[in-house]
Amino acid sequence: MQDFNRRTLLQGGTALAATGALTGSALFDFAKAWAQASPWKAEKGAKLTVMRWKRFVPAEDDAFNAMVAAFKAATGTEMNVFSESFEDVQPKASVAANTGSGLDLAWGLHTLPQLFPTKVLKMNDVADYLGKKYGGWTTAAEITCKQGNDWLGIPVATIGGYMTYRKSAVDKAGFSEFPKDFPGFLEMCKALKKNGTPAGFPLGHATGDANGWLHWVLWGHGAYTVDKDNKVIINSPETVKALEYAKALSDTFIPGVASWNDSSNNKAFLAGELYCTANGISIYVAAKDDPAKKELADDTYHALWPVGPIGKPTELQLAVPILAFNFTKSPNAAKAFVAFMLEKENYDKWLTGARGYLTHTLNSYDNSPVWTADPKNAVFAQASRRALPASGIGTPGEKAATAIADFLVVDMFANYCSGRDDAKGAIAVTERQLKRIYR
């Protein structure tokens, strides 16, 4: 757990200056003026304990920490922030929700606020304030955080995951450009394997990466867990086709993907063992920052997800919403902090610090400098706009969030691709699990 004060802010100035962010006294002066004009005044003696996901890009962490320190210095709010892996955020948030203690704010994945609809502080006023000021919210971001007319949390950002590949390997496989459809992508993966430069996507409980590519395959074939009325429809010919396509892909993958977590493909790609995967920009950033990996960085490119038979993008991107629990003793401070995070003086520079790892959910940030700073960043700017909510065509809520958190789709594909179940059996298990959730 980290405590933040003005000394932390000032000492962090050198690192943040490289990102173009407000630093030192300039950031403090902005924060002080903002706090005085803010619609939300922190309670006297306010204290906030904030759990967030662990950063993958150090400069993002630096920018975030400076933002927190500035907020503390300007409002007098005691800020205790700690980080957890994606896999651990939801269980620890659940403990806090069930006990009514331990956390004030939780910043996690997908539809996290929908898991605790009766335990969260409604954020309608914060969402309206930010939406009106910054051009409105992207569609998937808004759907992810709303229940009816109520905002259960705020969609701080989207962690865009796109195809990350070695251009030399794709060229050698006979593709002058990255494939734009499912058949072309499968043929490329077959050629990559034949050349000893394989692709690889996780089939283990990788919260972001496995859910991401397997929902893309499922939705791309027009298959969904539930329909618009939340009726379970996983048992369909389209699901069978999605399973068969995923199996054909998995036959081309590097060995070991069945046990991969969210960091496994990063490590394999940076080690020169993997030549195509789906990931946030963190692989490329890590390669750029390591002088020993200059050749790899120069050879690393990004592409949009190929489009499936349905004929339109079917991307499950990583929404990272933040929620405040309604048992917090500092609700005004909690709302103020969330709004402060997304103000232009913070957020635009924070995106720069994240170097493309975080994508905006407010439309006014379409032209943020980070998207033109490096041509290889540009694809990630589209993540929030192209995404479907984690519920697919169903209704976001506790049930959809539970299905994602419990890896139902991931396990269905993993069981089929590994040969543990045939298509009928894998679908039947998932159908039973979904019906228990959606009963």
Coordinates of C-alpha atoms in Angstrom, one line a residue:
M1 CA 0.0 0.0 0.0
Q2 CA 1.3 3.4 -0.9
D3 CA 0.7 6.7 0.8
F4 CA 0.8 9.9 -1.3
N5 CA 1.9 13.4 -0.4
R6 CA 3.2 16.5 -2.1
R7 CA 6.8 15.3 -1.7
T8 CA 5.9 12.2 -3.7
L9 CA 4.5 14.5 -6.4
L10 CA 7.5 16.7 -6.6
Q11 CA 10.0 13.9 -6.5
G12 CA 8.2 12.2 -9.4
G13 CA 8.5 15.3 -11.7
T14 CA 11.6 14.2 -13.6
A15 CA 10.1 10.9 -14.7
L16 CA 6.8 12.4 -15.7
A17 CA 8.3 15.3 -17.6
A18 CA 9.3 12.8 -20.3
T19 CA 5.7 12.0 -20.9
G20 CA 4.7 15.6 -21.3
A21 CA 2.5 15.5 -18.2
L22 CA 1.9 18.3 -15.8
T23 CA 4.4 17.8 -13.0
G24 CA 5.6 19.2 -9.7
S25 CA 4.1 22.5 -8.7
A26 CA 2.2 22.9 -12.0
L27 CA 0.1 19.8 -11.3
F28 CA -0.3 20.8 -7.7
D29 CA -1.6 24.3 -8.7
F30 CA -4.1 22.8 -11.1
A31 CA -5.3 20.3 -8.5
K32 CA -5.7 23.0 -5.9
A33 CA -7.8 25.2 -8.3
W34 CA -9.8 22.3 -9.4
A35 CA -10.6 21.2 -5.9
Q36 CA -11.9 24.8 -5.1
A37 CA -14.2 24.8 -8.1
S38 CA -15.3 21.1 -8.0
P39 CA -19.0 20.2 -7.5
W40 CA -17.8 17.6 -4.9
K41 CA -16.0 18.8 -1.8
A42 CA -14.0 16.2 0.1
E43 CA -15.3 15.5 3.6
K44 CA -13.1 16.8 6.5
G45 CA -10.7 14.1 7.4
A46 CA -11.6 12.1 4.3
K47 CA -9.8 8.8 3.7
L48 CA -9.9 6.7 0.6
T49 CA -8.5 3.2 0.1
V50 CA -8.3 2.4 -3.6
M51 CA -7.6 -1.0 -5.2
R52 CA -6.5 -0.9 -8.8
W53 CA -5.1 -3.4 -11.3
K54 CA -1.3 -3.7 -11.6
R55 CA 0.2 -1.5 -14.2
F56 CA 1.9 -3.0 -17.3
V57 CA 3.5 0.3 -18.5
P58 CA 5.6 1.9 -15.8
A59 CA 5.1 5.5 -17.2
E60 CA 1.3 5.0 -16.7
D61 CA 1.9 4.1 -13.1
D62 CA 4.1 7.2 -12.6
A63 CA 1.4 9.5 -14.1
F64 CA -1.3 7.9 -12.0
N65 CA 0.7 8.2 -8.8
A66 CA 1.4 11.9 -9.5
M67 CA -2.3 12.4 -10.1
V68 CA -3.1 10.7 -6.7
A69 CA -0.5 12.8 -4.9
A70 CA -1.9 16.0 -6.4
F71 CA -5.4 15.1 -5.4
K72 CA -4.3 14.4 -1.8
A73 CA -2.3 17.6 -1.6
A74 CA -5.2 19.7 -3.0
T75 CA -8.1 18.2 -1.0
G76 CA -6.5 16.9 2.2
T77 CA -7.8 13.4 1.5
E78 CA -5.7 10.6 2.8
M79 CA -5.0 8.3 -0.2
N80 CA -4.0 4.7 0.2
V81 CA -3.6 2.9 -3.1
F82 CA -2.6 -0.7 -3.7
S83 CA -2.4 -2.9 -6.8
E84 CA -3.6 -6.4 -7.5
S85 CA -3.4 -8.6 -10.6
F86 CA -6.5 -8.7 -12.8
E87 CA -7.4 -12.1 -11.5
D88 CA -7.3 -10.9 -7.8
V89 CA -9.3 -7.7 -8.2
Q90 CA -12.7 -9.2 -8.4
P91 CA -12.4 -11.6 -5.5
K92 CA -11.0 -8.9 -3.2
A93 CA -13.7 -6.5 -4.3
S94 CA -16.3 -9.2 -3.5
V95 CA -14.9 -9.6 0.0
A96 CA -15.2 -5.8 0.6
A97 CA -18.8 -5.8 -0.8
N98 CA -19.8 -8.7 1.5
T99 CA -18.2 -7.3 4.6
G100 CA -18.9 -3.7 4.0
S101 CA -15.3 -2.7 4.8
G102 CA -11.8 -2.6 3.6
L103 CA -12.2 -0.6 0.4
D104 CA -13.7 2.6 -0.7
L105 CA -13.0 2.3 -4.5
A106 CA -12.2 -0.7 -6.7
W107 CA -10.9 -0.3 -10.2
G108 CA -11.1 -3.5 -12.1
L109 CA -12.2 -5.3 -15.3
H110 CA -15.2 -5.6 -17.6
T111 CA -18.5 -5.1 -15.8
L112 CA -17.1 -5.2 -12.2
P113 CA -19.7 -2.6 -10.9
Q114 CA -22.5 -4.9 -12.1
L115 CA -21.4 -7.6 -9.7
F116 CA -22.4 -5.4 -6.8
P117 CA -25.4 -3.3 -7.9
T118 CA -26.8 -2.8 -4.4
K119 CA -23.4 -2.1 -2.9
V120 CA -22.1 0.7 -5.1
L121 CA -22.4 4.5 -4.8
K122 CA -24.4 5.8 -7.8
M123 CA -22.3 7.9 -10.1
N124 CA -25.0 9.6 -12.2
D125 CA -23.8 13.1 -11.4
V126 CA -20.1 12.3 -12.1
A127 CA -21.0 10.6 -15.5
D128 CA -23.2 13.6 -16.5
Y129 CA -20.6 16.1 -15.6
L130 CA -17.8 14.4 -17.5
G131 CA -20.0 13.3 -20.5
K132 CA -21.3 16.9 -21.1
K133 CA -17.8 18.3 -20.7
Y134 CA -16.0 15.9 -22.9
G135 CA -18.2 14.9 -25.9
G136 CA -20.1 12.0 -24.4
W137 CA -19.2 8.4 -23.7
T138 CA -18.5 5.6 -26.2
T139 CA -21.4 3.2 -26.5
A140 CA -19.8 0.1 -25.0
A141 CA -18.3 2.1 -22.1
E142 CA -21.7 3.5 -21.2
I143 CA -23.5 0.1 -21.5
T144 CA -20.9 -1.5 -19.3
C145 CA -21.4 0.8 -16.4
K146 CA -25.2 1.5 -16.5
Q147 CA -28.1 -0.4 -15.0
G148 CA -31.3 1.2 -16.3
N149 CA -30.7 5.0 -15.9
D150 CA -28.1 4.6 -13.1
W151 CA -24.4 4.7 -13.4
L152 CA -23.0 2.0 -11.1
G153 CA -19.4 3.1 -11.9
I154 CA -17.4 5.2 -14.3
P155 CA -15.6 3.7 -17.3
V156 CA -12.2 5.2 -16.8
A157 CA -10.6 3.6 -19.8
T158 CA -10.4 0.7 -22.1
I159 CA -7.2 -1.4 -22.4
G160 CA -7.2 -2.1 -26.1
G161 CA -6.0 -5.5 -27.2
Y162 CA -5.1 -5.9 -30.9
M163 CA -3.1 -8.2 -33.0
T164 CA 0.6 -7.9 -32.2
Y165 CA 2.9 -9.6 -34.8
R166 CA 6.4 -9.8 -36.2
K167 CA 6.2 -8.3 -39.7
S168 CA 9.1 -10.3 -41.0
A169 CA 7.4 -13.5 -40.1
V170 CA 4.0 -12.5 -41.6
D171 CA 5.9 -11.4 -44.8
K172 CA 7.7 -14.7 -45.0
A173 CA 4.4 -16.5 -44.5
G174 CA 3.3 -14.9 -47.8
F175 CA 1.1 -12.1 -46.5
S176 CA 1.9 -8.6 -47.6
E177 CA -0.7 -7.2 -45.1
F178 CA -2.3 -8.6 -42.0
P179 CA -5.4 -10.7 -42.9
K180 CA -8.8 -8.9 -42.4
D181 CA -11.1 -12.0 -42.2
F182 CA -11.2 -15.3 -40.4
P183 CA -10.2 -17.6 -43.3
G184 CA -7.2 -15.4 -44.1
F185 CA -6.1 -15.3 -40.5
L186 CA -6.3 -19.1 -40.2
E187 CA -4.2 -19.6 -43.3
M188 CA -1.6 -17.1 -42.0
C189 CA -1.4 -19.0 -38.7
K190 CA -0.9 -22.3 -40.6
A191 CA 1.9 -20.7 -42.6
L192 CA 3.5 -19.3 -39.5
K193 CA 3.6 -22.7 -37.8
K194 CA 5.0 -24.3 -40.9
N195 CA 7.8 -21.7 -40.9
G196 CA 8.6 -22.3 -37.2
T197 CA 7.4 -18.8 -36.3
P198 CA 4.1 -19.8 -34.5
A199 CA 1.2 -17.7 -33.2
G200 CA -0.2 -18.3 -29.8
F201 CA -3.3 -17.3 -27.8
P202 CA -4.1 -18.4 -24.2
L203 CA -6.6 -21.1 -23.5
G204 CA -6.1 -20.9 -19.7
H205 CA -7.7 -18.6 -17.2
A206 CA -6.2 -15.4 -18.6
T207 CA -8.8 -12.8 -17.5
G208 CA -8.1 -10.4 -20.3
D209 CA -6.4 -12.2 -23.1
A210 CA -8.3 -15.5 -23.1
N211 CA -11.7 -13.9 -22.7
G212 CA -10.7 -11.4 -25.4
W213 CA -9.8 -13.7 -28.3
L214 CA -12.4 -16.4 -27.5
H215 CA -15.3 -14.1 -27.3
W216 CA -14.1 -12.5 -30.6
V217 CA -14.3 -16.0 -32.2
L218 CA -17.7 -16.8 -30.7
W219 CA -19.3 -13.4 -31.6
G220 CA -17.6 -13.3 -35.0
H221 CA -19.6 -16.4 -36.0
G222 CA -22.8 -14.9 -34.7
A223 CA -22.9 -17.0 -31.6
Y224 CA -23.7 -15.6 -28.1
T225 CA -24.2 -16.8 -24.6
V226 CA -27.6 -15.1 -24.3
D227 CA -30.0 -13.2 -26.6
K228 CA -31.2 -9.6 -26.1
D229 CA -33.8 -10.9 -23.6
N230 CA -31.1 -12.8 -21.7
K231 CA -32.4 -16.2 -22.8
V232 CA -29.5 -18.7 -23.0
I233 CA -28.7 -19.5 -26.7
I234 CA -25.2 -20.9 -26.5
N235 CA -26.4 -24.3 -27.9
S236 CA -26.4 -23.3 -31.6
P237 CA -24.9 -24.3 -35.0
E238 CA -23.0 -21.0 -34.9
T239 CA -21.3 -22.0 -31.6
V240 CA -20.2 -25.3 -33.2
K241 CA -18.7 -23.4 -36.1
A242 CA -16.9 -21.1 -33.6
L243 CA -15.5 -24.1 -31.7
E244 CA -14.3 -25.8 -34.9
Y245 CA -12.6 -22.6 -36.1
A246 CA -10.9 -22.1 -32.7
K247 CA -9.7 -25.7 -32.7
A248 CA -8.2 -25.2 -36.2
L249 CA -6.4 -22.1 -34.9
S250 CA -5.2 -23.8 -31.7
D251 CA -3.6 -26.6 -33.8
T252 CA -1.2 -24.0 -35.1
F253 CA -0.2 -22.5 -31.7
I254 CA 3.0 -22.6 -29.8
P255 CA 2.9 -25.4 -27.2
G256 CA 1.7 -24.6 -23.6
V257 CA -1.1 -22.1 -24.3
A258 CA -3.5 -24.2 -22.2
S259 CA -1.8 -23.0 -19.0
W260 CA -1.2 -19.4 -20.1
N261 CA -2.2 -16.4 -17.9
D262 CA -2.3 -12.8 -19.0
S263 CA 1.5 -12.4 -18.9
S264 CA 2.5 -15.6 -20.7
N265 CA 2.2 -14.3 -24.2
N266 CA 4.1 -11.1 -23.3
K267 CA 7.0 -13.2 -22.1
A268 CA 7.0 -15.6 -25.0
F269 CA 6.8 -12.8 -27.6
L270 CA 9.6 -10.8 -26.0
A271 CA 11.7 -14.0 -25.7
G272 CA 11.5 -14.4 -29.5
E273 CA 9.4 -17.6 -29.2
L274 CA 6.1 -16.1 -30.4
Y275 CA 5.4 -14.2 -33.6
C276 CA 1.7 -13.4 -33.4
T277 CA -0.7 -12.9 -30.5
A278 CA -3.3 -10.5 -29.2
N279 CA -2.3 -8.0 -26.5
G280 CA -2.3 -4.5 -25.3
I281 CA 0.5 -2.2 -26.5
S282 CA 2.6 -3.3 -23.5
I283 CA 4.7 -5.9 -25.5
Y284 CA 5.7 -3.2 -28.0
V285 CA 6.5 -0.7 -25.3
A286 CA 8.6 -3.2 -23.4
A287 CA 10.6 -4.0 -26.5
K288 CA 11.1 -0.3 -27.4
D289 CA 12.4 0.4 -23.9
D290 CA 15.0 -2.4 -24.0
P291 CA 18.0 -1.4 -26.1
A292 CA 18.8 -5.1 -26.5
K293 CA 15.4 -5.6 -28.2
K294 CA 15.6 -2.9 -30.8
E295 CA 15.4 -5.3 -33.7
L296 CA 12.3 -7.0 -32.2
A297 CA 10.7 -3.6 -31.6
D298 CA 11.3 -2.5 -35.1
D299 CA 9.8 -5.7 -36.4
T300 CA 6.7 -5.5 -34.1
Y301 CA 3.5 -4.2 -35.7
H302 CA -0.2 -4.0 -34.7
A303 CA -3.4 -4.8 -36.6
L304 CA -7.2 -4.7 -36.0
W305 CA -8.9 -8.0 -35.2
P306 CA -10.0 -9.8 -38.4
V307 CA -13.7 -9.8 -39.0
G308 CA -15.7 -13.0 -38.9
P309 CA -18.6 -14.3 -40.9
I310 CA -21.0 -11.9 -39.1
G311 CA -19.3 -9.2 -41.2
K312 CA -18.6 -6.6 -38.5
P313 CA -16.2 -6.1 -35.6
T314 CA -16.8 -8.3 -32.6
E315 CA -14.2 -7.2 -30.2
L316 CA -14.2 -7.8 -26.4
Q317 CA -11.9 -5.1 -25.2
L318 CA -10.9 -4.7 -21.5
A319 CA -13.1 -2.1 -20.0
V320 CA -11.6 -0.9 -16.7
P321 CA -14.4 0.8 -14.7
I322 CA -14.0 2.2 -11.3
L323 CA -16.7 1.9 -8.6
A324 CA -17.1 3.4 -5.2
F325 CA -18.8 1.4 -2.5
N326 CA -21.9 2.9 -0.8
F327 CA -20.5 2.2 2.6
T328 CA -17.6 4.6 2.1
K329 CA -17.4 7.2 4.8
S330 CA -16.1 9.7 2.2
P331 CA -18.6 9.6 -0.7
N332 CA -17.9 13.2 -1.8
A333 CA -14.1 12.6 -1.9
A334 CA -14.7 9.4 -3.8
K335 CA -16.7 11.2 -6.5
A336 CA -14.2 14.0 -6.6
F337 CA -11.3 11.7 -7.1
V338 CA -13.0 9.8 -10.0
A339 CA -13.9 13.1 -11.7
F340 CA -10.4 14.5 -11.2
M341 CA -8.9 11.5 -12.9
L342 CA -10.8 12.2 -16.2
E343 CA -10.3 15.9 -16.4
K344 CA -8.3 16.9 -19.5
E345 CA -5.3 18.3 -17.6
N346 CA -4.9 14.9 -16.1
Y347 CA -6.4 12.4 -18.5
D348 CA -4.9 13.6 -21.8
K349 CA -1.4 13.5 -20.2
W350 CA -2.2 10.3 -18.5
L351 CA -2.9 8.7 -21.9
T352 CA 0.4 9.9 -23.0
G353 CA 2.0 8.3 -20.0
A354 CA 0.3 5.1 -20.7
R355 CA 1.8 5.3 -24.3
G356 CA -1.3 3.7 -25.9
Y357 CA -2.0 1.1 -23.3
L358 CA -5.1 2.9 -22.1
T359 CA -7.7 4.0 -24.6
H360 CA -10.2 6.8 -23.8
T361 CA -13.9 6.3 -23.3
L362 CA -14.9 10.0 -23.7
N363 CA -15.1 11.1 -27.3
S364 CA -13.2 14.4 -26.9
Y365 CA -10.0 12.4 -26.5
D366 CA -10.1 11.0 -30.0
N367 CA -7.3 13.4 -31.0
S368 CA -5.1 12.9 -28.0
P369 CA -1.4 13.3 -29.0
V370 CA -0.6 9.7 -28.0
W371 CA -2.3 8.3 -31.0
T372 CA -0.1 10.2 -33.5
A373 CA 3.1 10.0 -31.4
D374 CA 4.0 6.7 -33.0
P375 CA 2.2 5.3 -36.1
K376 CA 2.1 1.9 -34.4
N377 CA 0.0 3.4 -31.6
A378 CA -2.9 4.4 -33.9
V379 CA -4.8 1.2 -34.0
F380 CA -5.3 1.2 -30.2
A381 CA -7.3 4.5 -30.4
Q382 CA -10.2 2.5 -31.8
A383 CA -10.6 0.0 -29.0
S384 CA -13.4 1.5 -27.0
R385 CA -15.3 2.6 -30.2
R386 CA -15.2 -0.9 -31.8
A387 CA -15.9 -2.9 -28.7
L388 CA -19.0 -4.8 -27.7
P389 CA -19.8 -4.9 -24.0
A390 CA -18.9 -8.0 -22.1
S391 CA -22.5 -9.1 -22.1
G392 CA -22.5 -9.3 -25.9
I393 CA -26.0 -8.7 -27.2
G394 CA -27.5 -9.4 -23.7
T395 CA -28.1 -7.1 -20.9
P396 CA -25.1 -6.0 -18.8
G397 CA -25.6 -6.9 -15.2
E398 CA -24.6 -9.2 -12.4
K399 CA -25.3 -12.3 -14.4
A400 CA -23.3 -11.3 -17.4
A401 CA -20.4 -10.2 -15.2
T402 CA -20.5 -13.6 -13.4
A403 CA -20.3 -15.5 -16.7
I404 CA -17.2 -13.6 -17.6
A405 CA -15.6 -13.8 -14.2
D406 CA -16.2 -17.6 -14.1
F407 CA -14.5 -18.2 -17.5
L408 CA -17.5 -20.1 -18.9
V409 CA -16.8 -19.2 -22.5
V410 CA -13.0 -19.8 -22.1
D411 CA -13.5 -23.2 -20.5
M412 CA -15.9 -24.3 -23.3
F413 CA -13.3 -23.5 -25.9
A414 CA -10.5 -25.0 -23.9
N415 CA -12.3 -28.2 -23.3
Y416 CA -13.0 -28.6 -27.0
C417 CA -9.6 -27.5 -28.3
S418 CA -7.8 -29.9 -25.9
G419 CA -10.0 -32.8 -26.9
R420 CA -11.4 -33.2 -23.4
D421 CA -15.0 -32.8 -24.7
D422 CA -16.6 -33.0 -28.2
A423 CA -18.5 -30.0 -29.4
K424 CA -21.8 -31.3 -28.0
G425 CA -20.4 -32.0 -24.6
A426 CA -18.5 -28.7 -24.3
I427 CA -21.6 -26.8 -25.2
A428 CA -23.8 -28.8 -22.9
V429 CA -21.7 -28.1 -19.9
T430 CA -21.6 -24.3 -20.7
E431 CA -25.3 -24.3 -21.3
R432 CA -26.1 -25.8 -17.9
Q433 CA -23.7 -23.3 -16.2
L434 CA -25.3 -20.4 -18.0
K435 CA -28.8 -21.5 -17.2
R436 CA -27.9 -21.7 -13.5
I437 CA -26.7 -18.1 -13.7
Y438 CA -29.6 -16.8 -15.8
R439 CA -32.4 -18.7 -14.1

